[in-house]
PDB file of C-alpha atoms in Angstrom:
ATOM      1  CA  UNK Y  30     -24.731  33.215  27.103  1.00 94.00           C
ATOM      2  CA  UNK Y  31     -20.823  33.625  26.525  1.00 96.00           C
ATOM      3  CA  UNK Y  32     -18.015  35.402  27.874  1.00 96.00           C
ATOM      4  CA  UNK Y  33     -14.843  35.708  26.124  1.00 96.00           C
ATOM      5  CA  UNK Y  34     -11.293  36.801  27.169  1.00 96.00           C
ATOM      6  CA  UNK Y  35      -7.921  36.276  29.049  1.00 96.00           C
ATOM      7  CA  UNK Y  36      -8.238  34.636  31.950  1.00 97.00           C
ATOM      8  CA  UNK Y  37      -6.635  36.322  34.882  1.00 97.00           C
ATOM      9  CA  UNK Y  38      -7.595  34.395  37.373  1.00 97.00           C
ATOM     10  CA  UNK Y  39      -8.148  30.865  38.650  1.00 96.00           C
ATOM     11  CA  UNK Y  40      -9.071  29.886  41.931  1.00 96.00           C
ATOM     12  CA  UNK Y  41      -8.686  26.800  44.408  1.00 96.00           C
ATOM     13  CA  UNK Y  42     -11.618  24.667  44.400  1.00 94.00           C
ATOM     14  CA  UNK Y  43     -13.198  25.332  47.972  1.00 95.00           C
ATOM     15  CA  UNK Y  44     -15.242  22.982  49.931  1.00 94.00           C
ATOM     16  CA  UNK Y  45     -18.403  24.128  52.497  1.00 92.00           C
ATOM     17  CA  UNK Y  46     -21.251  22.819  54.881  1.00 90.00           C
ATOM     18  CA  UNK Y  47     -21.037  19.227  56.211  1.00 90.00           C
ATOM     19  CA  UNK Y  48     -22.680  17.998  52.541  1.00 91.00           C
ATOM     20  CA  UNK Y  49     -19.804  18.918  50.521  1.00 91.00           C
ATOM     21  CA  UNK Y  50     -20.549  21.542  48.449  1.00 94.00           C
ATOM     22  CA  UNK Y  51     -17.529  22.531  45.999  1.00 95.00           C
ATOM     23  CA  UNK Y  52     -17.288  26.004  44.402  1.00 96.00           C
ATOM     24  CA  UNK Y  53     -14.461  27.478  42.375  1.00 97.00           C
ATOM     25  CA  UNK Y  54     -13.810  31.220  41.330  1.00 97.00           C
ATOM     26  CA  UNK Y  55     -12.085  32.269  37.603  1.00 97.00           C
ATOM     27  CA  UNK Y  56     -11.983  35.413  36.724  1.00 98.00           C
ATOM     28  CA  UNK Y  57     -11.539  36.833  33.011  1.00 97.00           C
ATOM     29  CA  UNK Y  58     -10.387  39.880  31.423  1.00 97.00           C
ATOM     30  CA  UNK Y  59     -13.144  41.115  28.295  1.00 96.00           C
ATOM     31  CA  UNK Y  60     -11.366  42.294  25.486  1.00 93.00           C
ATOM     32  CA  UNK Y  61     -13.080  45.389  24.330  1.00 92.00           C
ATOM     33  CA  UNK Y  62     -12.989  49.209  24.525  1.00 93.00           C
ATOM     34  CA  UNK Y  63     -13.241  49.244  28.565  1.00 95.00           C
ATOM     35  CA  UNK Y  64     -12.388  46.299  29.859  1.00 96.00           C
ATOM     36  CA  UNK Y  65     -14.199  44.230  32.702  1.00 96.00           C
ATOM     37  CA  UNK Y  66     -13.016  41.649  34.926  1.00 97.00           C
ATOM     38  CA  UNK Y  67     -15.235  39.013  35.308  1.00 97.00           C
ATOM     39  CA  UNK Y  68     -15.718  36.707  38.070  1.00 98.00           C
ATOM     40  CA  UNK Y  69     -17.086  33.206  37.026  1.00 97.00           C
ATOM     41  CA  UNK Y  70     -18.129  30.597  39.937  1.00 97.00           C
ATOM     42  CA  UNK Y  71     -18.241  26.642  38.689  1.00 97.00           C
ATOM     43  CA  UNK Y  72     -19.685  24.683  41.508  1.00 95.00           C
ATOM     44  CA  UNK Y  73     -19.956  20.499  42.479  1.00 95.00           C
ATOM     45  CA  UNK Y  74     -18.066  18.829  39.035  1.00 94.00           C
ATOM     46  CA  UNK Y  75     -17.926  21.177  36.779  1.00 95.00           C
ATOM     47  CA  UNK Y  76     -14.842  23.181  39.110  1.00 95.00           C
ATOM     48  CA  UNK Y  77     -13.213  19.815  37.450  1.00 95.00           C
ATOM     49  CA  UNK Y  78     -13.413  22.079  34.124  1.00 95.00           C
ATOM     50  CA  UNK Y  79     -10.763  23.939  34.291  1.00 95.00           C
ATOM     51  CA  UNK Y  80      -7.762  21.722  35.226  1.00 95.00           C
ATOM     52  CA  UNK Y  81      -6.281  21.924  31.912  1.00 93.00           C
ATOM     53  CA  UNK Y  82      -5.909  26.257  31.875  1.00 95.00           C
ATOM     54  CA  UNK Y  83      -4.254  28.444  33.112  1.00 94.00           C
ATOM     55  CA  UNK Y  84      -3.676  32.547  33.203  1.00 96.00           C
ATOM     56  CA  UNK Y  85      -2.781  34.088  30.066  1.00 94.00           C
ATOM     57  CA  UNK Y  86      -5.337  31.762  28.145  1.00 96.00           C
ATOM     58  CA  UNK Y  87      -7.712  33.258  25.841  1.00 97.00           C
ATOM     59  CA  UNK Y  88     -11.433  31.172  26.505  1.00 97.00           C
ATOM     60  CA  UNK Y  89     -14.809  31.257  26.314  1.00 96.00           C
ATOM     61  CA  UNK Y  90     -16.745  30.821  29.139  1.00 97.00           C
ATOM     62  CA  UNK Y  91     -20.898  29.093  28.169  1.00 96.00           C
ATOM     63  CA  UNK Y  92     -22.903  30.934  31.413  1.00 96.00           C
ATOM     64  CA  UNK Y  93     -26.366  31.134  33.400  1.00 96.00           C
ATOM     65  CA  UNK Y  94     -27.416  33.775  35.606  1.00 96.00           C
ATOM     66  CA  UNK Y  95     -28.236  32.766  38.464  1.00 96.00           C
ATOM     67  CA  UNK Y  96     -30.424  34.628  40.861  1.00 96.00           C
ATOM     68  CA  UNK Y  97     -32.103  34.407  44.451  1.00 95.00           C
ATOM     69  CA  UNK Y  98     -33.823  36.061  46.644  1.00 97.00           C
ATOM     70  CA  UNK Y  99     -32.949  35.984  50.739  1.00 95.00           C
ATOM     71  CA  UNK Y 100     -34.714  37.571  54.138  1.00 96.00           C
ATOM     72  CA  UNK Y 101     -32.147  38.788  56.469  1.00 95.00           C
ATOM     73  CA  UNK Y 102     -32.772  38.447  60.188  1.00 95.00           C
ATOM     74  CA  UNK Y 103     -34.335  41.363  60.753  1.00 96.00           C
ATOM     75  CA  UNK Y 104     -37.443  40.534  58.001  1.00 96.00           C
ATOM     76  CA  UNK Y 105     -35.491  42.687  54.779  1.00 97.00           C
ATOM     77  CA  UNK Y 106     -35.530  41.166  51.418  1.00 96.00           C
ATOM     78  CA  UNK Y 107     -31.770  41.222  49.446  1.00 96.00           C
ATOM     79  CA  UNK Y 108     -31.408  40.118  46.265  1.00 97.00           C
ATOM     80  CA  UNK Y 109     -28.170  38.482  44.707  1.00 96.00           C
ATOM     81  CA  UNK Y 110     -26.733  37.874  41.130  1.00 96.00           C
ATOM     82  CA  UNK Y 111     -24.263  35.198  40.132  1.00 96.00           C
ATOM     83  CA  UNK Y 112     -22.219  34.059  36.507  1.00 97.00           C
ATOM     84  CA  UNK Y 113     -22.308  30.513  37.598  1.00 97.00           C
ATOM     85  CA  UNK Y 114     -20.029  28.756  34.136  1.00 97.00           C
ATOM     86  CA  UNK Y 115     -20.995  24.903  32.944  1.00 96.00           C
ATOM     87  CA  UNK Y 116     -18.393  24.962  29.518  1.00 96.00           C
ATOM     88  CA  UNK Y 117     -14.636  25.803  28.799  1.00 96.00           C
ATOM     89  CA  UNK Y 118     -13.211  26.109  25.868  1.00 95.00           C
ATOM     90  CA  UNK Y 119      -9.978  27.491  24.608  1.00 95.00           C
ATOM     91  CA  UNK Y 120      -9.513  30.078  21.874  1.00 92.00           C
ATOM     92  CA  UNK Y 121      -6.006  29.886  20.946  1.00 68.00           C
ATOM     93  CA  UNK Y 122      -5.110  26.672  19.111  1.00 51.00           C
ATOM     94  CA  UNK Y 123      -1.028  27.279  20.133  1.00 47.00           C
ATOM     95  CA  UNK Y 124      -2.344  27.116  23.696  1.00 46.00           C
ATOM     96  CA  UNK Y 125      -4.944  24.435  22.926  1.00 42.00           C
ATOM     97  CA  UNK Y 126      -2.940  21.377  21.235  1.00 47.00           C
ATOM     98  CA  UNK Y 127       0.801  20.778  20.243  1.00 53.00           C
ATOM     99  CA  UNK Y 128       0.630  22.178  17.123  1.00 54.00           C
ATOM    100  CA  UNK Y 129       3.512  23.999  16.884  1.00 58.00           C
ATOM    101  CA  UNK Y 130       2.562  27.748  15.712  1.00 60.00           C
ATOM    102  CA  UNK Y 131       2.682  28.882  11.830  1.00 62.00           C
ATOM    103  CA  UNK Y 132       5.289  31.010  11.067  1.00 66.00           C
ATOM    104  CA  UNK Y 133       5.209  34.802   9.602  1.00 67.00           C
ATOM    105  CA  UNK Y 134       4.561  35.564   5.842  1.00 63.00           C
ATOM    106  CA  UNK Y 135       7.374  36.340   4.662  1.00 62.00           C
ATOM    107  CA  UNK Y 136       9.254  33.018   5.862  1.00 64.00           C
ATOM    108  CA  UNK Y 137       8.253  31.477   2.826  1.00 66.00           C
ATOM    109  CA  UNK Y 138       9.567  32.225  -1.179  1.00 67.00           C
ATOM    110  CA  UNK Y 139       6.476  33.694  -3.772  1.00 66.00           C
ATOM    111  CA  UNK Y 140       6.287  30.938  -6.612  1.00 64.00           C
ATOM    112  CA  UNK Y 141       7.636  32.999  -9.432  1.00 66.00           C
ATOM    113  CA  UNK Y 142       8.022  30.235 -12.151  1.00 63.00           C
ATOM    114  CA  UNK Y 143       4.210  29.320 -11.621  1.00 60.00           C
ATOM    115  CA  UNK Y 144       2.716  29.132 -15.505  1.00 63.00           C
ATOM    116  CA  UNK Y 145      -1.380  28.565 -14.725  1.00 60.00           C
ATOM    117  CA  UNK Y 146      -1.814  27.225 -17.801  1.00 60.00           C
ATOM    118  CA  UNK Y 147       0.663  24.130 -17.445  1.00 59.00           C
ATOM    119  CA  UNK Y 148      -0.754  24.620 -13.718  1.00 56.00           C
ATOM    120  CA  UNK Y 149      -3.839  21.447 -12.973  1.00 60.00           C
ATOM    121  CA  UNK Y 150      -4.853  20.988  -9.758  1.00 60.00           C
ATOM    122  CA  UNK Y 151      -8.419  18.572 -10.937  1.00 60.00           C
ATOM    123  CA  UNK Y 152      -8.222  15.385 -10.061  1.00 62.00           C
ATOM    124  CA  UNK Y 153      -9.924  13.846 -12.665  1.00 56.00           C
TER     125      UNK Y 153
END
């Protein structure tokens, strides 16, 4: 599954427990009629995927839905869901590469002297 939108928040990597479990949260705001702030967690080595991204960038995040059952000390069964990310791709070409943005169409002069009979772009 995938989630597309604009990065609203990139949290710091947090470490839990004695075994060094790492987690980092990303919030993406979807761009639809009713925008949603979707929190996606990245765990262990996937936390480093977020290092090259910044707030305001448009991204596509590949996710897995995770669910688990937990029984509390009183014996009640509870269910929890999480959204785990495993890949992030930039959608803005101007942000993800070093190329300058394309100038607007009206910045170019039209080719008024083009004669289709004289124009042959075939290489043979």
